[in-house]
Amino acid sequence: RKEVEQDPGPFNVPEGATVAFNCTYSNSASQSFFWYRQDCRKEPKLLMSVYSSGNEDGRFTAQLNRASQYISLLIRDSKLSDSATYLCVVNKNNDMRFGAGTRLTVKP
Amino acid sequence: DGGITQSPKYLFRKEGQNVTLSCEQNLNHDAMYWYRQDPGQGLRLIYYSQIVNDFQKGDIAEGYSVSREKKESFPLTVTSAQKNPTAFYLCASKGGRTSESTDTQYFGPGTRLTVL
């Protein structure tokens, strides 16, 4: 089993849609969690950290369920500029592991 | 400006040659990482280092070697033993102690290695 697994995608949605990505991790001792965004042929960049209480940043909401070892990212009111690959990242003692990523395309 | 630099951006080598990819950071981060990304796939961890003169293997360390003689530098050597070296190589760094789990990881711009 992979350490971090994500929805395979791709997701193709119209502008204004709400889209949700899911991620599961296998190591119950994992300490921190992140969502990164990667544009084509570029390096990944931090989108947001994920906290146990859930956190929101504008149109983006991240949730963590430690009991189920599950992380989610919700994007509301999708914009064309949201088109990218979204990577789930799990950390334990500085050992950072990435999911394979979910590709999102937002269409006009 | 603080950041992570990787050079060169594109690198071509002949099969059977060793090649070393550079990664430098001036963020005063303790931890540094090397990942490999193949087209349409996620990042796979090659090696990481939490402190100078120490490093650990990731999932795909075979055919690669690293050194961490200075805090700022974490070069990766792709050896001739690596069967499929053509890929996008990403270096990253992360600050804070392991207990400061919210510290994020920052990436360099990557090096695209093509072995002919």
mmCIF file of C-alpha atoms in Angstrom:
data_model
loop_
_atom_site.group_PDB
_atom_site.id
_atom_site.type_symbol
_atom_site.label_atom_id
_atom_site.label_comp_id
_atom_site.label_asym_id
_atom_site.label_seq_id
_atom_site.Cartn_x
_atom_site.Cartn_y
_atom_site.Cartn_z
ATOM 1 C CA ARG A 1 0.000 0.000 0.000
ATOM 2 C CA LYS A 2 1.323 3.470 -0.867
ATOM 3 C CA GLU A 3 2.029 5.778 2.037
ATOM 4 C CA VAL A 4 -0.116 8.542 0.578
ATOM 5 C CA GLU A 5 -2.960 7.902 -1.847
ATOM 6 C CA GLN A 6 -5.075 10.418 -3.714
ATOM 7 C CA ASP A 7 -8.059 10.388 -6.033
ATOM 8 C CA PRO A 8 -6.620 9.488 -9.435
ATOM 9 C CA GLY A 9 -8.542 12.190 -11.321
ATOM 10 C CA PRO A 10 -8.476 13.978 -13.636
ATOM 11 C CA PHE A 11 -11.239 16.334 -12.598
ATOM 12 C CA ASN A 12 -12.752 18.489 -15.355
ATOM 13 C CA VAL A 13 -15.192 21.062 -13.977
ATOM 14 C CA PRO A 14 -16.859 24.269 -15.215
ATOM 15 C CA GLU A 15 -16.015 27.643 -13.773
ATOM 16 C CA GLY A 16 -17.900 28.260 -10.550
ATOM 17 C CA ALA A 17 -18.127 24.605 -9.608
ATOM 18 C CA THR A 18 -17.221 23.175 -6.230
ATOM 19 C CA VAL A 19 -14.716 20.343 -6.303
ATOM 20 C CA ALA A 20 -13.375 18.097 -3.535
ATOM 21 C CA PHE A 21 -10.149 16.101 -3.411
ATOM 22 C CA ASN A 22 -9.489 13.262 -1.024
ATOM 23 C CA CYS A 23 -6.288 11.796 0.338
ATOM 24 C CA THR A 24 -5.544 8.903 2.692
ATOM 25 C CA TYR A 25 -2.293 8.097 4.471
ATOM 26 C CA SER A 26 -1.025 4.866 5.956
ATOM 27 C CA ASN A 27 1.219 5.978 8.826
ATOM 28 C CA SER A 28 -0.893 6.723 11.867
ATOM 29 C CA ALA A 29 2.067 8.475 13.515
ATOM 30 C CA SER A 30 2.171 11.163 10.824
ATOM 31 C CA GLN A 31 2.509 14.586 12.379
ATOM 32 C CA SER A 32 1.559 17.231 9.846
ATOM 33 C CA PHE A 33 -0.258 17.516 6.575
ATOM 34 C CA PHE A 34 -0.263 19.871 3.616
ATOM 35 C CA TRP A 35 -1.792 20.522 0.233
ATOM 36 C CA TYR A 36 0.555 21.702 -2.506
ATOM 37 C CA ARG A 37 -0.261 22.963 -5.963
ATOM 38 C CA GLN A 38 1.896 22.165 -8.981
ATOM 39 C CA ASP A 39 1.541 23.866 -12.341
ATOM 40 C CA CYS A 40 2.721 22.116 -15.480
ATOM 41 C CA ARG A 41 6.519 21.758 -15.590
ATOM 42 C CA LYS A 42 6.953 23.841 -12.432
ATOM 43 C CA GLU A 43 7.918 23.078 -8.856
ATOM 44 C CA PRO A 44 5.217 22.401 -6.236
ATOM 45 C CA LYS A 45 4.165 25.333 -4.081
ATOM 46 C CA LEU A 46 2.413 25.263 -0.746
ATOM 47 C CA LEU A 47 -1.316 25.852 -0.981
ATOM 48 C CA MET A 48 -2.176 25.349 2.664
ATOM 49 C CA SER A 49 -1.358 23.401 5.768
ATOM 50 C CA VAL A 50 -4.058 21.133 7.172
ATOM 51 C CA TYR A 51 -5.007 21.344 10.840
ATOM 52 C CA SER A 52 -7.089 18.965 12.923
ATOM 53 C CA SER A 53 -9.732 21.610 13.475
ATOM 54 C CA GLY A 54 -10.029 22.240 9.762
ATOM 55 C CA ASN A 55 -8.950 25.466 8.158
ATOM 56 C CA GLU A 56 -10.139 27.785 5.450
ATOM 57 C CA ASP A 57 -8.309 30.192 3.184
ATOM 58 C CA GLY A 58 -10.676 32.081 0.929
ATOM 59 C CA ARG A 59 -12.273 29.594 -1.453
ATOM 60 C CA PHE A 60 -10.170 26.704 -0.133
ATOM 61 C CA THR A 61 -11.063 24.525 2.853
ATOM 62 C CA ALA A 62 -8.909 21.713 4.207
ATOM 63 C CA GLN A 63 -9.997 19.043 6.650
ATOM 64 C CA LEU A 64 -8.099 16.368 8.551
ATOM 65 C CA ASN A 65 -9.553 13.245 10.134
ATOM 66 C CA ARG A 66 -6.817 11.533 12.116
ATOM 67 C CA ALA A 67 -9.001 8.618 13.159
ATOM 68 C CA SER A 68 -9.708 7.736 9.529
ATOM 69 C CA GLN A 69 -6.281 8.919 8.320
ATOM 70 C CA TYR A 70 -7.991 11.068 5.740
ATOM 71 C CA ILE A 71 -7.366 14.558 4.389
ATOM 72 C CA SER A 72 -9.570 16.588 2.087
ATOM 73 C CA LEU A 73 -9.428 19.794 0.084
ATOM 74 C CA LEU A 74 -12.532 21.642 -1.033
ATOM 75 C CA ILE A 75 -12.390 24.358 -3.683
ATOM 76 C CA ARG A 76 -15.454 26.546 -4.034
ATOM 77 C CA ASP A 77 -16.342 28.813 -6.969
ATOM 78 C CA SER A 78 -13.597 27.332 -9.170
ATOM 79 C CA LYS A 79 -11.601 29.737 -11.346
ATOM 80 C CA LEU A 80 -9.747 29.022 -14.556
ATOM 81 C CA SER A 81 -6.546 29.786 -12.661
ATOM 82 C CA ASP A 82 -7.220 26.880 -10.273
ATOM 83 C CA SER A 83 -6.287 24.460 -13.063
ATOM 84 C CA ALA A 84 -3.258 22.567 -11.756
ATOM 85 C CA THR A 85 -2.255 19.339 -10.061
ATOM 86 C CA TYR A 86 -2.970 19.184 -6.333
ATOM 87 C CA LEU A 87 -0.597 17.171 -4.189
ATOM 88 C CA CYS A 88 -1.315 15.792 -0.748
ATOM 89 C CA VAL A 89 1.740 15.733 1.546
ATOM 90 C CA VAL A 90 2.245 13.920 4.841
ATOM 91 C CA ASN A 91 5.101 14.513 7.268
ATOM 92 C CA LYS A 92 6.584 12.394 10.054
ATOM 93 C CA ASN A 93 9.835 13.561 11.606
ATOM 94 C CA ASN A 94 10.782 15.561 8.524
ATOM 95 C CA ASP A 95 10.204 12.581 6.224
ATOM 96 C CA MET A 96 7.871 14.288 3.742
ATOM 97 C CA ARG A 97 5.878 12.002 1.438
ATOM 98 C CA PHE A 98 3.771 13.052 -1.505
ATOM 99 C CA GLY A 99 0.700 11.588 -3.092
ATOM 100 C CA ALA A 100 0.672 11.093 -6.855
ATOM 101 C CA GLY A 101 -1.452 14.205 -7.290
ATOM 102 C CA THR A 102 -4.881 14.940 -8.723
ATOM 103 C CA ARG A 103 -5.129 16.941 -11.908
ATOM 104 C CA LEU A 104 -7.842 19.632 -12.019
ATOM 105 C CA THR A 105 -8.940 21.410 -15.185
ATOM 106 C CA VAL A 106 -11.436 24.246 -14.846
ATOM 107 C CA LYS A 107 -13.164 25.069 -18.120
ATOM 108 C CA PRO A 108 -15.012 28.248 -19.167
ATOM 109 C CA ASP B 1 16.453 37.128 -1.515
ATOM 110 C CA GLY B 2 16.178 33.871 0.418
ATOM 111 C CA GLY B 3 15.455 30.723 -1.520
ATOM 112 C CA ILE B 4 16.555 27.476 -3.070
ATOM 113 C CA THR B 5 18.507 27.322 -6.275
ATOM 114 C CA GLN B 6 19.067 24.377 -8.544
ATOM 115 C CA SER B 7 21.332 24.352 -11.514
ATOM 116 C CA PRO B 8 21.279 23.823 -14.350
ATOM 117 C CA LYS B 9 17.616 23.993 -15.394
ATOM 118 C CA TYR B 10 18.193 21.531 -18.243
ATOM 119 C CA LEU B 11 20.940 18.932 -18.370
ATOM 120 C CA PHE B 12 21.842 16.422 -21.045
ATOM 121 C CA ARG B 13 24.194 13.523 -20.526
ATOM 122 C CA LYS B 14 25.268 10.434 -22.365
ATOM 123 C CA GLU B 15 24.273 7.050 -21.046
ATOM 124 C CA GLY B 16 26.849 5.614 -18.669
ATOM 125 C CA GLN B 17 28.064 8.966 -17.332
ATOM 126 C CA ASN B 18 27.659 10.065 -13.753
ATOM 127 C CA VAL B 19 26.134 13.514 -13.318
ATOM 128 C CA THR B 20 25.821 15.734 -10.241
ATOM 129 C CA LEU B 21 22.858 18.057 -9.718
ATOM 130 C CA SER B 22 23.355 21.126 -7.578
ATOM 131 C CA CYS B 23 21.048 22.348 -4.811
ATOM 132 C CA GLU B 24 21.791 25.359 -2.610
ATOM 133 C CA GLN B 25 19.613 27.106 -0.030
ATOM 134 C CA ASN B 26 20.129 30.254 2.011
ATOM 135 C CA LEU B 27 17.056 29.800 4.212
ATOM 136 C CA ASN B 28 19.095 28.367 7.093
ATOM 137 C CA HIS B 29 16.978 25.207 6.886
ATOM 138 C CA ASP B 30 18.222 22.045 8.538
ATOM 139 C CA ALA B 31 16.427 19.502 6.356
ATOM 140 C CA MET B 32 16.961 19.065 2.636
ATOM 141 C CA TYR B 33 15.396 16.653 0.170
ATOM 142 C CA TRP B 34 15.713 15.250 -3.312
ATOM 143 C CA TYR B 35 12.678 14.036 -5.248
ATOM 144 C CA ARG B 36 12.239 12.609 -8.680
ATOM 145 C CA GLN B 37 9.125 13.240 -10.804
ATOM 146 C CA ASP B 38 8.299 11.359 -13.977
ATOM 147 C CA PRO B 39 5.719 12.655 -16.498
ATOM 148 C CA GLY B 40 2.182 12.502 -15.136
ATOM 149 C CA GLN B 41 3.322 11.124 -11.811
ATOM 150 C CA GLY B 42 3.840 12.370 -8.283
ATOM 151 C CA LEU B 43 7.078 13.060 -6.432
ATOM 152 C CA ARG B 44 9.125 10.117 -5.199
ATOM 153 C CA LEU B 45 11.669 10.629 -2.429
ATOM 154 C CA ILE B 46 15.254 9.752 -3.315
ATOM 155 C CA TYR B 47 17.209 10.953 -0.255
ATOM 156 C CA TYR B 48 16.767 13.407 2.566
ATOM 157 C CA SER B 49 19.057 14.941 5.122
ATOM 158 C CA GLN B 50 18.023 16.333 8.498
ATOM 159 C CA ILE B 51 21.405 17.692 9.486
ATOM 160 C CA VAL B 52 24.916 18.182 8.144
ATOM 161 C CA ASN B 53 26.850 14.947 7.578
ATOM 162 C CA ASP B 54 23.720 12.823 7.888
ATOM 163 C CA PHE B 55 21.222 11.579 5.308
ATOM 164 C CA GLN B 56 18.623 8.838 4.865
ATOM 165 C CA LYS B 57 17.476 6.851 1.865
ATOM 166 C CA GLY B 58 14.020 7.447 0.494
ATOM 167 C CA ASP B 59 11.950 5.055 -1.588
ATOM 168 C CA ILE B 60 14.116 5.076 -4.712
ATOM 169 C CA ALA B 61 17.711 5.635 -3.563
ATOM 170 C CA GLU B 62 19.264 2.938 -5.758
ATOM 171 C CA GLY B 63 21.551 4.436 -8.386
ATOM 172 C CA TYR B 64 21.822 7.782 -6.577
ATOM 173 C CA SER B 65 24.216 9.222 -4.020
ATOM 174 C CA VAL B 66 24.239 12.407 -1.946
ATOM 175 C CA SER B 67 26.460 14.336 0.430
ATOM 176 C CA ARG B 68 25.739 16.990 3.065
ATOM 177 C CA GLU B 69 29.028 18.571 3.955
ATOM 178 C CA LYS B 70 27.502 22.029 4.412
ATOM 179 C CA LYS B 71 24.117 23.113 5.691
ATOM 180 C CA GLU B 72 23.473 25.126 2.540
ATOM 181 C CA SER B 73 24.274 22.437 -0.003
ATOM 182 C CA PHE B 74 22.875 18.992 -0.831
ATOM 183 C CA PRO B 75 24.196 17.775 -4.201
ATOM 184 C CA LEU B 76 22.729 14.677 -5.853
ATOM 185 C CA THR B 77 24.797 12.386 -8.062
ATOM 186 C CA VAL B 78 22.961 10.280 -10.597
ATOM 187 C CA THR B 79 25.223 7.338 -11.239
ATOM 188 C CA SER B 80 25.442 5.043 -14.223
ATOM 189 C CA ALA B 81 23.739 2.380 -12.068
ATOM 190 C CA GLN B 82 20.451 4.292 -12.269
ATOM 191 C CA LYS B 83 18.576 2.468 -15.023
ATOM 192 C CA ASN B 84 16.119 5.204 -16.025
ATOM 193 C CA PRO B 85 17.678 8.530 -15.030
ATOM 194 C CA THR B 86 15.717 10.793 -17.381
ATOM 195 C CA ALA B 87 13.325 12.728 -15.143
ATOM 196 C CA PHE B 88 12.545 16.035 -13.433
ATOM 197 C CA TYR B 89 14.588 16.342 -10.228
ATOM 198 C CA LEU B 90 13.343 18.588 -7.442
ATOM 199 C CA CYS B 91 15.279 19.714 -4.405
ATOM 200 C CA ALA B 92 13.514 21.028 -1.307
ATOM 201 C CA SER B 93 14.336 22.291 2.146
ATOM 202 C CA LYS B 94 12.408 22.551 5.392
ATOM 203 C CA GLY B 95 13.120 24.452 8.568
ATOM 204 C CA GLY B 96 12.432 23.783 12.207
ATOM 205 C CA ARG B 97 12.874 20.869 14.536
ATOM 206 C CA THR B 98 10.944 17.681 13.911
ATOM 207 C CA SER B 99 8.536 18.685 16.661
ATOM 208 C CA GLU B 100 7.660 21.873 14.796
ATOM 209 C CA SER B 101 5.497 19.917 12.464
ATOM 210 C CA THR B 102 3.804 22.828 10.768
ATOM 211 C CA ASP B 103 6.969 24.036 9.065
ATOM 212 C CA THR B 104 6.519 23.828 5.341
ATOM 213 C CA GLN B 105 8.770 22.581 2.608
ATOM 214 C CA TYR B 106 10.069 24.896 -0.087
ATOM 215 C CA PHE B 107 11.154 23.731 -3.508
ATOM 216 C CA GLY B 108 13.779 24.794 -5.973
ATOM 217 C CA PRO B 109 12.815 25.262 -9.648
ATOM 218 C CA GLY B 110 14.015 21.763 -10.575
ATOM 219 C CA THR B 111 16.475 20.278 -13.048
ATOM 220 C CA ARG B 112 15.284 18.362 -16.093
ATOM 221 C CA LEU B 113 17.813 15.627 -16.785
ATOM 222 C CA THR B 114 17.809 13.862 -20.132
ATOM 223 C CA VAL B 115 20.103 10.926 -20.694
ATOM 224 C CA LEU B 116 20.723 10.243 -24.359
#
